[in-house]
Short mmCIF file of C-alpha atoms and ligand atoms in Angstrom, two decimals:
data_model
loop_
_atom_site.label_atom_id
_atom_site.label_comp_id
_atom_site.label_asym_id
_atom_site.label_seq_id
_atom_site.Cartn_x
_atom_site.Cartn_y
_atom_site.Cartn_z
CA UNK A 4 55.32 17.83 -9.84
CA UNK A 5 55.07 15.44 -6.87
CA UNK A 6 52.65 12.78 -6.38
CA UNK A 7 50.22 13.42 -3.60
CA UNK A 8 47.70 11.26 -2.07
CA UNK A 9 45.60 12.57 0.85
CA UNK A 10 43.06 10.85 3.22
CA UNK A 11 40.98 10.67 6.45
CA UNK A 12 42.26 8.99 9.58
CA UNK A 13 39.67 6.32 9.81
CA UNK A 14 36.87 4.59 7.78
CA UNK A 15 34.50 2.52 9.54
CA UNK A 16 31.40 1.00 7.65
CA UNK A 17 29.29 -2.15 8.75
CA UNK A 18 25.88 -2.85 10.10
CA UNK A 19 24.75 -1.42 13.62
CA UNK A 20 28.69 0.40 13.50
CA UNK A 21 27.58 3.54 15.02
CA UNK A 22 27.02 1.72 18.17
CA UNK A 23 30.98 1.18 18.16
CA UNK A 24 31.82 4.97 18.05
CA UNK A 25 32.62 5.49 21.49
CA UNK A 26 35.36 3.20 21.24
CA UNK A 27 36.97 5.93 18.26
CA UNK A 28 35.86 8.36 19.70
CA UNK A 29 37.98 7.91 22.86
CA UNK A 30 41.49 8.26 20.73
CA UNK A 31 40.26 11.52 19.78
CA UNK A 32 38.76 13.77 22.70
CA UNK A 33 36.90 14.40 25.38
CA UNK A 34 33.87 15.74 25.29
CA UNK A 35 31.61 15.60 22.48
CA UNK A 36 29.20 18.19 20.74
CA UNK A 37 27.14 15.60 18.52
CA UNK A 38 25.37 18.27 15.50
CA UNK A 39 23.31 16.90 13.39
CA UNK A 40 19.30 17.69 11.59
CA UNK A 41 16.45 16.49 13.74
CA UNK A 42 15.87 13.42 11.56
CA UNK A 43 19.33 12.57 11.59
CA UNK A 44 19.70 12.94 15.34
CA UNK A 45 16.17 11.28 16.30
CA UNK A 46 17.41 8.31 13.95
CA UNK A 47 21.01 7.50 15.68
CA UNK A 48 21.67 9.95 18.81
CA UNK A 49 19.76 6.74 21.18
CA UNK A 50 22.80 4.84 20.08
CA UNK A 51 25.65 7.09 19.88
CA UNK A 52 25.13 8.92 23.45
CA UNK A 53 25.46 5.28 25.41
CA UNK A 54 28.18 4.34 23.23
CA UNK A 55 30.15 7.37 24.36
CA UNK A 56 29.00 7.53 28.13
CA UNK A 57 31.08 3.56 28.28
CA UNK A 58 33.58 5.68 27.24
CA UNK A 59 33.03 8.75 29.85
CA UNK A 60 33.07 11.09 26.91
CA UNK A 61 29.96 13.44 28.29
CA UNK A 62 28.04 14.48 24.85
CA UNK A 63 25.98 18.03 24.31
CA UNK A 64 23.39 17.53 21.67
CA UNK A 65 22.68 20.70 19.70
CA UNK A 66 20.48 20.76 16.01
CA UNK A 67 21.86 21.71 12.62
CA UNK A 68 20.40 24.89 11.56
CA UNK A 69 19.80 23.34 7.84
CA UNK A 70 22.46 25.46 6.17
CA UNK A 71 26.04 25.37 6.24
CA UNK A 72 26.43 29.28 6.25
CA UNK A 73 28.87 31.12 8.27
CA UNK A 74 26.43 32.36 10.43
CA UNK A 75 25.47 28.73 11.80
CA UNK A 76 29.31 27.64 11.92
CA UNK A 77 30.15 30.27 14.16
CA UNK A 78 26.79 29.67 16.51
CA UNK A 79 27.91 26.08 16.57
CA UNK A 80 31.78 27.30 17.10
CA UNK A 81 30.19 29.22 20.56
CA UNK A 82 27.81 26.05 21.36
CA UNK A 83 30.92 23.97 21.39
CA UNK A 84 33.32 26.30 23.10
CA UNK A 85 30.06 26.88 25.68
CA UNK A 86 30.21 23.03 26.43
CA UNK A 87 33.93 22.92 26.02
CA UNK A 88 33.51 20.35 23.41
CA UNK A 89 36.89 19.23 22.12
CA UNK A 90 35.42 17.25 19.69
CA UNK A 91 32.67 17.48 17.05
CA UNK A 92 30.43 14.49 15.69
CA UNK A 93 28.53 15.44 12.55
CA UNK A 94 25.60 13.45 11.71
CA UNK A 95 23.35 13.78 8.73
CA UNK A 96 23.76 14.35 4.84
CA UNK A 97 26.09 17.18 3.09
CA UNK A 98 24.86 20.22 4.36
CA UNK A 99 25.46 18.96 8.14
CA UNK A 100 28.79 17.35 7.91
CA UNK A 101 29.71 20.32 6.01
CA UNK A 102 29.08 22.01 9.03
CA UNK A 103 30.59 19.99 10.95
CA UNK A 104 33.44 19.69 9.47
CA UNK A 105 34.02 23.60 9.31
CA UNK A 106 33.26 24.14 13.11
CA UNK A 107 36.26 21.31 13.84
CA UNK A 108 38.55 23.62 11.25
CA UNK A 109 37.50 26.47 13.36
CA UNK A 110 38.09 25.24 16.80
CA UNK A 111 41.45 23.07 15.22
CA UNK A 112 39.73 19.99 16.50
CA UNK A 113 39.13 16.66 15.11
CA UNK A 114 35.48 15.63 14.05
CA UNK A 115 33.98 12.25 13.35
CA UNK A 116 31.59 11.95 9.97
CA UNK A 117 28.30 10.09 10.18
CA UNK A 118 26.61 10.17 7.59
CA UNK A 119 22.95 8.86 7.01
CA UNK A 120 23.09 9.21 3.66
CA UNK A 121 25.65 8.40 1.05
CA UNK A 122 24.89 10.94 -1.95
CA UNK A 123 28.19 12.48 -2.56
CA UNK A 124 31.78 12.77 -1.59
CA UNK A 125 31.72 14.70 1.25
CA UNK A 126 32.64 12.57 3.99
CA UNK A 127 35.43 11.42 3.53
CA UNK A 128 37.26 15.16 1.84
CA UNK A 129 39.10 18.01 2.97
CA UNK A 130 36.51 20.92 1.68
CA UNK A 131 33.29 22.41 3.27
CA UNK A 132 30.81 23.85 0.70
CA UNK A 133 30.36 27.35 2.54
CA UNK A 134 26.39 28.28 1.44
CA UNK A 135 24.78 31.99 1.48
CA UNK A 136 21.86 32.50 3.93
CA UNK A 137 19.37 32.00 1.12
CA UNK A 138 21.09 28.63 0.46
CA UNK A 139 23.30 29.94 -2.47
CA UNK A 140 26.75 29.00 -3.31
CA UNK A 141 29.28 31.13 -1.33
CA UNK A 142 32.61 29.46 -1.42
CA UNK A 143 34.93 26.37 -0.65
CA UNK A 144 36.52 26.17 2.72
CA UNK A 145 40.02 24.16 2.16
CA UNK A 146 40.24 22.33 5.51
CA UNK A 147 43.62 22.15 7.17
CA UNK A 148 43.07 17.73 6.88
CA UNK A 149 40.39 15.05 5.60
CA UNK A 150 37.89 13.81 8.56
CA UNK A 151 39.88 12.12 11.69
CA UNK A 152 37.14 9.53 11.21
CA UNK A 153 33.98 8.46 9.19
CA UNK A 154 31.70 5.73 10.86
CA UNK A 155 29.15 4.52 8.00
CA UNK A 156 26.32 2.56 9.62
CA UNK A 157 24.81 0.80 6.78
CA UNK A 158 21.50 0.19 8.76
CA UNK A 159 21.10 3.63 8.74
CA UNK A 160 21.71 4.22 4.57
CA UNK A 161 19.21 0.83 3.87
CA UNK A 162 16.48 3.06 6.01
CA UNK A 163 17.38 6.14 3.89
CA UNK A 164 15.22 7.05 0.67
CA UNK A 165 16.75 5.25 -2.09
CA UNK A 166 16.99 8.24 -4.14
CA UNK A 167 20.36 9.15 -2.63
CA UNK A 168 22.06 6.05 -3.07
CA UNK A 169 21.71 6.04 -6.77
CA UNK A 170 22.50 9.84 -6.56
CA UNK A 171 25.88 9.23 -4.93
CA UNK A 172 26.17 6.40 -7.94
CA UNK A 173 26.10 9.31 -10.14
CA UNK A 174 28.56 11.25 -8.54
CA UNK A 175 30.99 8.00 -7.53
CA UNK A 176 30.50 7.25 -11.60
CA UNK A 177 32.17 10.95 -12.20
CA UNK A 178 35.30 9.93 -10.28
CA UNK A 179 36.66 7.31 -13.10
CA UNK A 180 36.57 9.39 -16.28
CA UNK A 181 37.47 12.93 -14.57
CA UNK A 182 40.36 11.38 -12.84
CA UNK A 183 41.24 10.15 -16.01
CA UNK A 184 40.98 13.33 -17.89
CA UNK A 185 42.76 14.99 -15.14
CA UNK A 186 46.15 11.91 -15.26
CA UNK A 187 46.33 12.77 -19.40
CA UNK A 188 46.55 16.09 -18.81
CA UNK A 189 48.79 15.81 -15.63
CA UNK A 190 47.07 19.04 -14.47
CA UNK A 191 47.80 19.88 -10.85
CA UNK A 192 44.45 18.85 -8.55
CA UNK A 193 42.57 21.56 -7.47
CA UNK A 194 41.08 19.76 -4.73
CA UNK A 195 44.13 19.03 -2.79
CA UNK A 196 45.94 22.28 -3.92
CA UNK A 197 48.43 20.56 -6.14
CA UNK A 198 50.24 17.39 -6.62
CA UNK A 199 49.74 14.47 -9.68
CA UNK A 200 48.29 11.14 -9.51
CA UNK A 201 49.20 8.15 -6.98
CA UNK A 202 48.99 4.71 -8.45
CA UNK A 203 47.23 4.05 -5.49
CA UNK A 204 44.45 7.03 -6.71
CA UNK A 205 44.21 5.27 -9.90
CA UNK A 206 43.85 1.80 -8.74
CA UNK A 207 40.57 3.10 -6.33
CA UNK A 208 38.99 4.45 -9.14
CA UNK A 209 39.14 1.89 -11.56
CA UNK A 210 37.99 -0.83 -8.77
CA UNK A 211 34.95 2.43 -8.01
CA UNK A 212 33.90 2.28 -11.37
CA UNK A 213 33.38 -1.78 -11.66
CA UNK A 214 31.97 -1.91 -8.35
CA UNK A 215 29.14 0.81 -9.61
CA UNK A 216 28.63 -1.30 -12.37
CA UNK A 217 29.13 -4.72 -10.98
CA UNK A 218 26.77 -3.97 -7.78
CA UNK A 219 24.74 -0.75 -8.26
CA UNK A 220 21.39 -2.68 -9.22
CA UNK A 221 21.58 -5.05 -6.44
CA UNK A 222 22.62 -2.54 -4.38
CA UNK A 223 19.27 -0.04 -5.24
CA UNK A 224 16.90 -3.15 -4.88
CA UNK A 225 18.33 -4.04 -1.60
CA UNK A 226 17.70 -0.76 -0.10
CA UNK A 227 14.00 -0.58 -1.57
CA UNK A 228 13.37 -3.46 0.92
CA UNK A 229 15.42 -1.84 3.82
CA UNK A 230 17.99 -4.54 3.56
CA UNK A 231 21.40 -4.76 4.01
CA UNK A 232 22.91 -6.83 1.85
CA UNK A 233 26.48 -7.67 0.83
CA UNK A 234 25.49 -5.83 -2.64
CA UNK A 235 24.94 -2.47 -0.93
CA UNK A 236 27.54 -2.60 1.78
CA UNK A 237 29.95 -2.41 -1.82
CA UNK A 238 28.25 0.25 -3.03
CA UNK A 239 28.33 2.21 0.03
CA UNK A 240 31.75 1.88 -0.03
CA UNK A 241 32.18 2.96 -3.49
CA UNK A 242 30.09 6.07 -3.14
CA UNK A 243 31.81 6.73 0.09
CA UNK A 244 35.32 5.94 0.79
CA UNK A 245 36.52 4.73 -3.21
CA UNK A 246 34.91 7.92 -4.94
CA UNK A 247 35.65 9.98 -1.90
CA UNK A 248 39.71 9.17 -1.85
CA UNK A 249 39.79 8.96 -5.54
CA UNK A 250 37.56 11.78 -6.71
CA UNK A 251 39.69 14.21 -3.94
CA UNK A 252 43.17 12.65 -5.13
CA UNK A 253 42.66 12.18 -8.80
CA UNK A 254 40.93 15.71 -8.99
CA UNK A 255 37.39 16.73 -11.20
CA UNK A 256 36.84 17.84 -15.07
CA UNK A 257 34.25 18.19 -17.23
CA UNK A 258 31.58 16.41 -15.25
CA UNK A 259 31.13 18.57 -12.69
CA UNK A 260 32.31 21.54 -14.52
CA UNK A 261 29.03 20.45 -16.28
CA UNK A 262 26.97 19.90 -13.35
CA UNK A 263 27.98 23.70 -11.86
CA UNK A 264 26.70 24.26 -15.88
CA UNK A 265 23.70 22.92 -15.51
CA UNK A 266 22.69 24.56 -11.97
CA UNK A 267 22.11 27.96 -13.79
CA UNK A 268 19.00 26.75 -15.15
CA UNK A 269 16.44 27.10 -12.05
CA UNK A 270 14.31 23.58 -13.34
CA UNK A 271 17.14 21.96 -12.54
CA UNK A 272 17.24 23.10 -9.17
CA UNK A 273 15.10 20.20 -7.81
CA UNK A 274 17.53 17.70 -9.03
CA UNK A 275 20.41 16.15 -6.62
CA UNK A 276 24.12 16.73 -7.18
CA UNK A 277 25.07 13.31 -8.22
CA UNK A 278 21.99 12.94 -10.85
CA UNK A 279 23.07 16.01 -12.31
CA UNK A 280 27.13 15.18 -12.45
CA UNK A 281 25.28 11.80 -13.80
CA UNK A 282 24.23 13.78 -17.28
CA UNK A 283 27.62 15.45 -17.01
CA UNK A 284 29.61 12.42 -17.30
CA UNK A 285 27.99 11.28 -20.20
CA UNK A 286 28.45 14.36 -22.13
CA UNK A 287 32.28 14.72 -20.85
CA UNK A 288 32.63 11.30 -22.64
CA UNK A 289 31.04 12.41 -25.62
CA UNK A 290 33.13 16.16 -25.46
CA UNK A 291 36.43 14.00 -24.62
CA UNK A 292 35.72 11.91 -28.09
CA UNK A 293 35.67 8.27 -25.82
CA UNK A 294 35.17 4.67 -27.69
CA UNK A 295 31.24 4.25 -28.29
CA UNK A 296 31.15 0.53 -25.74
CA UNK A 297 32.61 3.19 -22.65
CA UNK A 298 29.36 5.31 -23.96
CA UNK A 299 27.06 2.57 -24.17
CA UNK A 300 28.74 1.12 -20.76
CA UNK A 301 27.50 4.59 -19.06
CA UNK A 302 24.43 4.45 -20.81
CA UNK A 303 23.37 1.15 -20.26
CA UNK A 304 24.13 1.33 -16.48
CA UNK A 305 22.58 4.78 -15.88
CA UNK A 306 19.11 3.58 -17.45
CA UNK A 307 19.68 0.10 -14.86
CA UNK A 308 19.67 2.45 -12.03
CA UNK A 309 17.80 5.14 -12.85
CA UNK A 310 20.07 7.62 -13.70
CA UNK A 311 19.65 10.85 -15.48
CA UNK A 312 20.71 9.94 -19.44
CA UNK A 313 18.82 12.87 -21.42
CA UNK A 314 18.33 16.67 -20.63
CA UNK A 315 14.08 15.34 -19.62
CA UNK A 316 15.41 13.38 -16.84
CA UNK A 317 16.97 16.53 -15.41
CA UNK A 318 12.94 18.22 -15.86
CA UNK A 319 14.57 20.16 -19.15
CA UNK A 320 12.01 18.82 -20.99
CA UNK A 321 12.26 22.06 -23.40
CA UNK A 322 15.39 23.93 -23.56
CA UNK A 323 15.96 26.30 -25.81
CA UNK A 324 19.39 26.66 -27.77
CA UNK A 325 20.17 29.98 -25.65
CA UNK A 326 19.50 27.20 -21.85
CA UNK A 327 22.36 25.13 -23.47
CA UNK A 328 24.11 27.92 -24.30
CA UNK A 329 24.03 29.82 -20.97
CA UNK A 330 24.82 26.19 -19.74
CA UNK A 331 27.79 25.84 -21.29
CA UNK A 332 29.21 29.12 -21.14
CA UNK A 333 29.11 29.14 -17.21
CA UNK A 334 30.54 25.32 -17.42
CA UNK A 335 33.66 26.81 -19.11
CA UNK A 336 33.45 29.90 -17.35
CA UNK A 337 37.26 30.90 -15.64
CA UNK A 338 38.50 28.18 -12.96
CA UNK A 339 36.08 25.35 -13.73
CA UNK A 340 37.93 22.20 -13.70
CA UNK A 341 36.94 21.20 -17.31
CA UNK A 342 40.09 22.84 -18.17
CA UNK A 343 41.77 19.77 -16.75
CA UNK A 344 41.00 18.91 -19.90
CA UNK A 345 43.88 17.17 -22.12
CA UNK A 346 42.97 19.42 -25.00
CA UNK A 347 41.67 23.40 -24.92
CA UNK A 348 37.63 23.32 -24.32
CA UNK A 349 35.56 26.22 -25.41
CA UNK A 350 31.97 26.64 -24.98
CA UNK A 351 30.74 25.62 -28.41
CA UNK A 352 32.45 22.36 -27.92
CA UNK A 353 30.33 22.22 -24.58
CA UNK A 354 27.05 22.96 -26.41
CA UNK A 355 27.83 20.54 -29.35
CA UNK A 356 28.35 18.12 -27.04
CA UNK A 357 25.29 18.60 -24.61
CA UNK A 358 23.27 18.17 -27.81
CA UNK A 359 24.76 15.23 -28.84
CA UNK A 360 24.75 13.68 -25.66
CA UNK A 361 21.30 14.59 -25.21
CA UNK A 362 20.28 12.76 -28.17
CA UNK A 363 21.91 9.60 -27.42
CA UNK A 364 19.85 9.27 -24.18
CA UNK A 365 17.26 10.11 -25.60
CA UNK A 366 17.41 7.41 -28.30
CA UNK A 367 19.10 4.60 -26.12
CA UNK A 368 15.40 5.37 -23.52
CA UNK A 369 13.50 5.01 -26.97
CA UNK A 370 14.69 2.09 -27.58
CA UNK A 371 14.93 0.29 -24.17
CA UNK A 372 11.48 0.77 -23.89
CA UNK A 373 10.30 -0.14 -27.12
CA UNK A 374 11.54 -3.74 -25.77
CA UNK A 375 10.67 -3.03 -22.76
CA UNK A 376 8.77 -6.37 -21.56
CA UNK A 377 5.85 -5.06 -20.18
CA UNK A 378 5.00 -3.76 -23.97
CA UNK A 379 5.60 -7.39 -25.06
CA UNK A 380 3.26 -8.63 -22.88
CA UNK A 381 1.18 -6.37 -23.33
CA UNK A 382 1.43 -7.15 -27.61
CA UNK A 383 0.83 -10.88 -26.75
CA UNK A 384 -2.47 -10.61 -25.08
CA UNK A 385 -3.89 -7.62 -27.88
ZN1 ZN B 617 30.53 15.55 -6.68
#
């Protein structure tokens, strides 16, 4: 099997950088349909238009629908034709550059990412999530190549609830292990449609993993006060462009097999992608048989950032035996990647594992806050 490696034509990240995008944009078309959600577009569209009028790229500004269903690609397919866009900006979070993304495959044109915030891999990959009307899971749209560019304006992520940085954390944390299931198994990658590891795939996602842990809590303070620090322009690279090239390239396992798991169960619904691939992680190490310091590694920096580490944080705060077993039947179910596996993995060993896994964040939170300071202080003065 040949080694492939796969990736977007440009990554630009800094400080005020979507004011630079005309200056990109101009190597790559036109005339510009910018489609993004109201927030997104009210929050960056004053700086991206005048960027791309130096240019003389004229710009037509249409809103995202809020779901990245065929229906709304092919409205925004006829907006752009209407406009005779040759070129598609995509501003916002998943949903949006899905969108976008799909209506450039569709019209065989390139598109520029911007993404406001940085929650999970899709800027920087190859695949649309294709949604139902009623927002369910239809299918995967392979996309003929990654994003011709991705402009990350880390003003915009520090202004962006900090709930989705440490989200994209938890999904930039699945890249390390699952590409690392996926090289001892040397299964071909389902995300790029075959092909084995790079050395270049595994070097980004061993430098993704100690830049999580390295950075991440300097990185979630920073944006709680807006700023933009050296500390979070790291991890916004890591959640973006290291996890993105290395998660695509080095292909998924058990994690998110266990996250697609774990959606069945409707209290989970509520909960983002990358907290939920967060809990899936830690019970792919536990499935996978890892040494107990990579466990308590996980563990330790989950509970620093705030990270899903039992089956409460996920608002299972009562499952019964037949919720983890529904769980991981459908995280085993025919196609899921956790049969990237090294070894066969059956649902029992899912559900054993789950259990376990469970239990261990349970009792590592037990005990963090038993010496948790604010109870020692609290001792002291009774
Ligand atoms: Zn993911």
């Amino acid at each position: 099997m040949s080694r492939l490696f796969c990736s977007p034509g440009r990554y630009v990240q800094g400080a005020g950088a979507v004011r630079e995008i005309g200056g990109h944009a101009g190597r790559l078309g036109r005339c510009a349909l910018l489609v993004g959600g109201k927030t997104a577009l009210s929050l960056c569209a004053g700086a991206i238009q005048p960027s791309l009028a130096v240019e003389a790229i004229p710009s037509h500004q249409e809103y995202f629908g809020g779901t990245s269903s065929r229906p709304e690609i092919d409205r925004l397919v006829a907006v752009a034709k209407t406009h005779g866009a040759d070129l598609i900006i995509a501003v916002g979070g998943g949903a949006a550059i899905d969108a976008g993304k799909a209506v450039a495959h569709e019209l065989q044109a390139p598109v520029i990412v911007v993404p406001t915030t940085v929650a999970t891999d899709a800027p920087c990959s190859a695949l649309a999530v294709i949604y139902c009307d009623d927002g369910s899971f239809e299918r995967y749209l392979l996309l003929r190549r990654n994003p011709d560019c991705i402009l990350v304006d880390t003003e915009l992520i520090a202004r962006a609830p900090v709930r989705f940085l440490v989200a994209g954390m938890g999904d930039a944390l699945a890249t390390y292990w699952e590409s690392d299931s996926c090289a001892r198994s040397n299964a071909p990658n389902q995300l790029t449609g075959g092909g084995s590891q790079t050395l270049a795939t595994r070097a980004l996602a061993r430098i993704c993993y100690e830049t999580l842990l390295e950075w991440g809590v300097a990185a979630k303070l920073a944006v709680e006060q807006q700023s933009v620090t050296p500390a979070l322009e790291a991890i916004v690279e890591a959640n973006t462009l290291l996890s993105g090239l290395s998660s695509e390239n080095g292909g998924h396992a058990g994690g998110h097999s266990i996250h697609n798991g774990l959606t069945t169960l409707a209290a989970t619904r509520a909960k983002l992608h990358g907290e939920k691939v967060a809990f899936g992680v830690l019970v792919q190490l536990v499935l996978e048989g890892r040494p107990p310091e990579a466990i308590a590694e996980l563990l330790g920096f989950c509970h620093s950032v705030g990270l899903p580490i039992c089956l409460a944080d996920l608002e299972l705060t009562a499952p019964t035996i037949e919720d983890i077993r529904q769980v991981a039947k459908a995280s085993v179910a025919e196609g899921e990647t956790i049969h990237s596996t090294w070894f066969p993995v059956t649902a029992d060993m899912v559900e054993a594992a789950i259990l376990a896994a469970d239990a261990l964040g349970t009792g590592y939170r037990q005990r963090r806050t038993d010496r948790d300071p604010g109870t020692d202080e609290w001792l002291r003065q009774s």
